[in-house]
Tab-separated table of C-alpha atoms in Angstrom:
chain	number	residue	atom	x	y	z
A	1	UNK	CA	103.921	-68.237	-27.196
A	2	UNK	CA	103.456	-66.481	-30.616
A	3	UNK	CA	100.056	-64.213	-30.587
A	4	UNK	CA	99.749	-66.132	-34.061
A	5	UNK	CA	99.328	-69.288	-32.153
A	6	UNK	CA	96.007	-71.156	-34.063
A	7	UNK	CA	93.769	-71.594	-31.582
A	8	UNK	CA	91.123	-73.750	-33.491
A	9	UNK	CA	90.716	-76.695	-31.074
A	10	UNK	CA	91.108	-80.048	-32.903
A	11	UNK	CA	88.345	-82.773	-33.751
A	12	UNK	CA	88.242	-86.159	-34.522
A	13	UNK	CA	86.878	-86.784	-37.686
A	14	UNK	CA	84.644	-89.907	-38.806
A	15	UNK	CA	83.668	-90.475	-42.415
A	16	UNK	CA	80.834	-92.746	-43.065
A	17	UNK	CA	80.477	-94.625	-46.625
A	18	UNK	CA	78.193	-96.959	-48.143
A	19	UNK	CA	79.300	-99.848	-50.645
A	20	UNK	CA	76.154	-98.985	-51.967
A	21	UNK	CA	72.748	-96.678	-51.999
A	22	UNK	CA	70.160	-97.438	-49.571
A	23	UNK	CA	72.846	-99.633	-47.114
A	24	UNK	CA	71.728	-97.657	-44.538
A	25	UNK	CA	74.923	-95.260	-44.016
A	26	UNK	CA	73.146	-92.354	-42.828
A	27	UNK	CA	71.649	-94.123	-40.092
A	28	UNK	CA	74.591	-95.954	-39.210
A	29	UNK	CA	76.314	-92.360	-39.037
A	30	UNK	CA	73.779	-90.951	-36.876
A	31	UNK	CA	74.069	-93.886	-34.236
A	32	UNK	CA	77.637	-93.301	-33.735
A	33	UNK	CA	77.036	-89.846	-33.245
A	34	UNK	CA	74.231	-90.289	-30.437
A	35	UNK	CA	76.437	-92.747	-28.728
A	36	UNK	CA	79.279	-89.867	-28.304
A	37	UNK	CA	76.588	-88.077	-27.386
A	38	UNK	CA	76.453	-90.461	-24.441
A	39	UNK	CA	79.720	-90.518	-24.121
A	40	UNK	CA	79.323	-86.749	-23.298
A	41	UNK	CA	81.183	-85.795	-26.850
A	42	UNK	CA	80.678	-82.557	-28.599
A	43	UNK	CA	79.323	-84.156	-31.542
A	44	UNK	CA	77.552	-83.002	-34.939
A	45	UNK	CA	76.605	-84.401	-38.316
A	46	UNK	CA	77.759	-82.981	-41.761
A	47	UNK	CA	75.660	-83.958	-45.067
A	48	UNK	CA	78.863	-84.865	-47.558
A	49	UNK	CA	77.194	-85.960	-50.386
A	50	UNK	CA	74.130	-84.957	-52.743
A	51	UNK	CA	71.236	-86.805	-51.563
A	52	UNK	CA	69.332	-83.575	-49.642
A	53	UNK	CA	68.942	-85.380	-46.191
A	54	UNK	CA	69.089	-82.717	-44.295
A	55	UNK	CA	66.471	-80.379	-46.424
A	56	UNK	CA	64.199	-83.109	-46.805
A	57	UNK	CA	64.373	-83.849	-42.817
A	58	UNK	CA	63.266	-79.790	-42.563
A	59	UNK	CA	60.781	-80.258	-45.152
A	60	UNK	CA	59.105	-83.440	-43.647
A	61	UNK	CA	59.377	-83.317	-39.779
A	62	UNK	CA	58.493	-80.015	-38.414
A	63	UNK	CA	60.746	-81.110	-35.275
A	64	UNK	CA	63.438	-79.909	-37.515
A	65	UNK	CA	64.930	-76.586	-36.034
A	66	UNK	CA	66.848	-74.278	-38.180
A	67	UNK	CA	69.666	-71.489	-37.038
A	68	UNK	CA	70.627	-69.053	-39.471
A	69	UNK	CA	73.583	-67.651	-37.886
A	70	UNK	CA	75.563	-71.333	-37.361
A	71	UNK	CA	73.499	-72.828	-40.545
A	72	UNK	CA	72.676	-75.974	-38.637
A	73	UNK	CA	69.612	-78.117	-38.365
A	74	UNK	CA	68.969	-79.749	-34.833
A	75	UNK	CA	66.793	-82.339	-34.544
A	76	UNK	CA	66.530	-83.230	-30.409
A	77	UNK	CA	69.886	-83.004	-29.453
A	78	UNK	CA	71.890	-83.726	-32.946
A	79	UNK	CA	72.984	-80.882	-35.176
A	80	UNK	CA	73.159	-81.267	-38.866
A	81	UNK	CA	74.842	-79.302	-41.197
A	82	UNK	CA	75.304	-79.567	-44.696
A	83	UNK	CA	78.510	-79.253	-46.900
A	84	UNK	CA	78.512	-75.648	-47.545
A	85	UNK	CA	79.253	-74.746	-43.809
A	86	UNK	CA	82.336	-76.035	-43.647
A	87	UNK	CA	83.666	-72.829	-42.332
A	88	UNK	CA	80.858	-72.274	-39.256
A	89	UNK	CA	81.926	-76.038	-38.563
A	90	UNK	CA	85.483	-75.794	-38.145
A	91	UNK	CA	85.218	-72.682	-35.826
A	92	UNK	CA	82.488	-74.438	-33.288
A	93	UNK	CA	83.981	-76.796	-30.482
A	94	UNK	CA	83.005	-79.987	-31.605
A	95	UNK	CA	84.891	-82.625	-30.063
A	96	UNK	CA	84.050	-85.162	-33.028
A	97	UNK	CA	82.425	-84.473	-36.646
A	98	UNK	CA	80.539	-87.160	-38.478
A	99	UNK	CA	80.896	-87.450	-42.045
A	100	UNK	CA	78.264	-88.684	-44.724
A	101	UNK	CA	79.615	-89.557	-47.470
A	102	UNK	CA	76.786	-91.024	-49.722
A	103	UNK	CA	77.855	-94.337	-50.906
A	104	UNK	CA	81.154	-94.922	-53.166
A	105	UNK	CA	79.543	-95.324	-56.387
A	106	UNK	CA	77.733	-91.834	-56.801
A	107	UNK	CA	79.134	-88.814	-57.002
A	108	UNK	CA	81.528	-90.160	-54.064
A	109	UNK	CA	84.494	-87.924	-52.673
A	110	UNK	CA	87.401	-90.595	-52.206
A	111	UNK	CA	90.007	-87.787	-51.134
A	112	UNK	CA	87.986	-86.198	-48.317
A	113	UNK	CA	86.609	-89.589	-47.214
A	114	UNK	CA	90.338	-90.989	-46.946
A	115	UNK	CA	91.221	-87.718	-44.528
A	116	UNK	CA	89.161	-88.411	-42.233
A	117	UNK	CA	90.806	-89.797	-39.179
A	118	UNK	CA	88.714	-92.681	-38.883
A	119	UNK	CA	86.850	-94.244	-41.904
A	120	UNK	CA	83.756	-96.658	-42.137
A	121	UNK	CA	82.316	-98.265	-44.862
A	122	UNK	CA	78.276	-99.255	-44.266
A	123	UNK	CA	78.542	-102.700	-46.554
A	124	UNK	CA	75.646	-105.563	-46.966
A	125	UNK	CA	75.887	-109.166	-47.080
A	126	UNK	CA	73.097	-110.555	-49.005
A	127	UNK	CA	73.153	-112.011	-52.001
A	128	UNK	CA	72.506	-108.890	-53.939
A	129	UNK	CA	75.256	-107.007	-52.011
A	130	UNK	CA	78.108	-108.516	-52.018
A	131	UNK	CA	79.696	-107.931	-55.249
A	132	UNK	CA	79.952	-104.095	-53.633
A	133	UNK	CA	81.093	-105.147	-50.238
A	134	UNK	CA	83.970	-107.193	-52.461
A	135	UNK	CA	84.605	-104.694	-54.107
A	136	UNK	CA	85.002	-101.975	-50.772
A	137	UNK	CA	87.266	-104.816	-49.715
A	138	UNK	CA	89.483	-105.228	-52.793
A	139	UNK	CA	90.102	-101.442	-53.184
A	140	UNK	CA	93.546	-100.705	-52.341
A	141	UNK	CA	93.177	-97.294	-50.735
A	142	UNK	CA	90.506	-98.639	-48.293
A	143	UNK	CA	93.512	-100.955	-46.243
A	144	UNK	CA	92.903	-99.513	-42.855
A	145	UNK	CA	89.022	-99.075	-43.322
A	146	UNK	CA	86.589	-100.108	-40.443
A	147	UNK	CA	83.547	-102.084	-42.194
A	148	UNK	CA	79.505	-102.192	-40.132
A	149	UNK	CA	77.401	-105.032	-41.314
A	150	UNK	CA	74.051	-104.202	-40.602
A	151	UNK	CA	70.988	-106.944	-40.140
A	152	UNK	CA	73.807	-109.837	-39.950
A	153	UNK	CA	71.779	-112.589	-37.177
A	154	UNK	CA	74.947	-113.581	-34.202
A	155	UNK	CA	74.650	-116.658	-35.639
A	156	UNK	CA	75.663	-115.658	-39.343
A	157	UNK	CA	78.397	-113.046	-38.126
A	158	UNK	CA	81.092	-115.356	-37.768
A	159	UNK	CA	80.620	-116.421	-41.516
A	160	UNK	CA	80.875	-112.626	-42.968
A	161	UNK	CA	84.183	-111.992	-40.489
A	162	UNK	CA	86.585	-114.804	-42.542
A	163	UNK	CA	84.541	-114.250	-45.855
A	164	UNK	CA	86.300	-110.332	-45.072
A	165	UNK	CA	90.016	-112.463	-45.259
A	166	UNK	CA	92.427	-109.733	-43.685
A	167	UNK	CA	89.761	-107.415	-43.257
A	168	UNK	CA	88.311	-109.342	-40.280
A	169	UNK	CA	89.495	-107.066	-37.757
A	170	UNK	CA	88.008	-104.402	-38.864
A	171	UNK	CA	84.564	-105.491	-39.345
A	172	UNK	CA	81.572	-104.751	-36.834
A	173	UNK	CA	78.090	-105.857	-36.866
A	174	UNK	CA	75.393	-103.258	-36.005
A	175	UNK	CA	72.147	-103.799	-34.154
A	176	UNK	CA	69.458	-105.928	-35.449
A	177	UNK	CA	66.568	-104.030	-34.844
A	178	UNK	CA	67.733	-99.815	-35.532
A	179	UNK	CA	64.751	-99.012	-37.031
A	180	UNK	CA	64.373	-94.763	-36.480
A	181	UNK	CA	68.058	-93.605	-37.162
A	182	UNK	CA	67.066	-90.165	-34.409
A	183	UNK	CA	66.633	-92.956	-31.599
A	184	UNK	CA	69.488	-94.329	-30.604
A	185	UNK	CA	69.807	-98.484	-30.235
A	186	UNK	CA	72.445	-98.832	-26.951
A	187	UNK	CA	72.820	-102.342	-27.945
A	188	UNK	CA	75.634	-101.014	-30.152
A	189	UNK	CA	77.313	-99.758	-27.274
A	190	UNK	CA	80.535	-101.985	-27.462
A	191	UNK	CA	80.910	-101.952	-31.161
A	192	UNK	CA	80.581	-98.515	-31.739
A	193	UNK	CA	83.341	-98.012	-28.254
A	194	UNK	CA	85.551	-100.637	-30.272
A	195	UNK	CA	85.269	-98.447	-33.217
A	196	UNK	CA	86.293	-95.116	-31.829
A	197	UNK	CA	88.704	-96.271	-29.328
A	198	UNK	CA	90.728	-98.721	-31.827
């Protein structure tokens, strides 16, 4: 074996997007991660868009634990980094790396959000947000997308699946009552299993 050989061990890559602001992608993003957690996965969060999560989260909870030398937060047991350490990131030993992409309508990075190995779209179905979900769904470059409905009641889930035509298969339904995105909800253990292991 060649003493070049690149020794960086490979992760799994999951980029989280919302068909719109305030759709609850972050939390969404942070669930999955805690349930690799359980799963006894390597796991940590990256901030991939502008919205200053992770500052604000040091600024407002003084939980928040900061290490200079990786430039991650850790809050409990989940590490956060934002987009700048790319590099630290890619030498750790993470077995999986969450993604957050922001939503697709600001400042959104299509590209990076299409290389990741598995992509999810955070969409809504009330009134208000469907025209955004429609459009996640009509977007060409989104075909193999995986799509979480959050707040959908059992009874209304069935519904949302054929109103996503050949989409259907890919769409999930969260829990009903994540409140505290840092606390995970193990209700969404078979959806977020289906997810990762499709």
């Amino acid at each position: 074996m060649s003493k070049f050989t690149n020794n960086i061990k490979k992760y799994v890559t999951i980029g989280f997007a919302g068909s719109q602001s305030r759709i609850g992608t972050t939390t969404q993003a942070l669930q999955i991660l805690q349930y690799l957690q359980l799963m006894g996965k390597k796991v940590c969060y990256i901030e991939m868009n502008d919205s200053m999560y992770v500052e604000k989260m040091k600024r407002i909870y003084n939980i928040v634990k900061y290490d200079k030398t990786k430039e991650s937060y850790t809050i409990g047991d989940i590490e956060m980094y934002k987009s700048d350490s790319l590099l630290q990131i890619s030498r750790a030993d993470y077995d999986y790396i969450i993604k957050d992409y922001g939503n697709v309508r600001e400042n959104f990075n299509k590209l990076s959000f299409l290389e990741s190995d598995i992509r999810i779209i955070v969409a809504g179905a009330k009134p208000n947000e469907m025209f955004e979900t429609t459009d996640c769904i009509r977007e060409k470059s989104f075909f193999d997308v995986k799509y979480i409905f959050s707040f959908i009641p059992k009874e209304d889930r069935e519904s949302i699946k054929e109103m996503m035509e050949d989409k259907k298969d890919n769409t999930f339904f969260a829990s009903l009552n994540v409140v505290e995105p840092f606390v995970y909800n193990s209700s969404a253990n078979n959806t977020f299993k289906e997810i990762v292991d499709m």
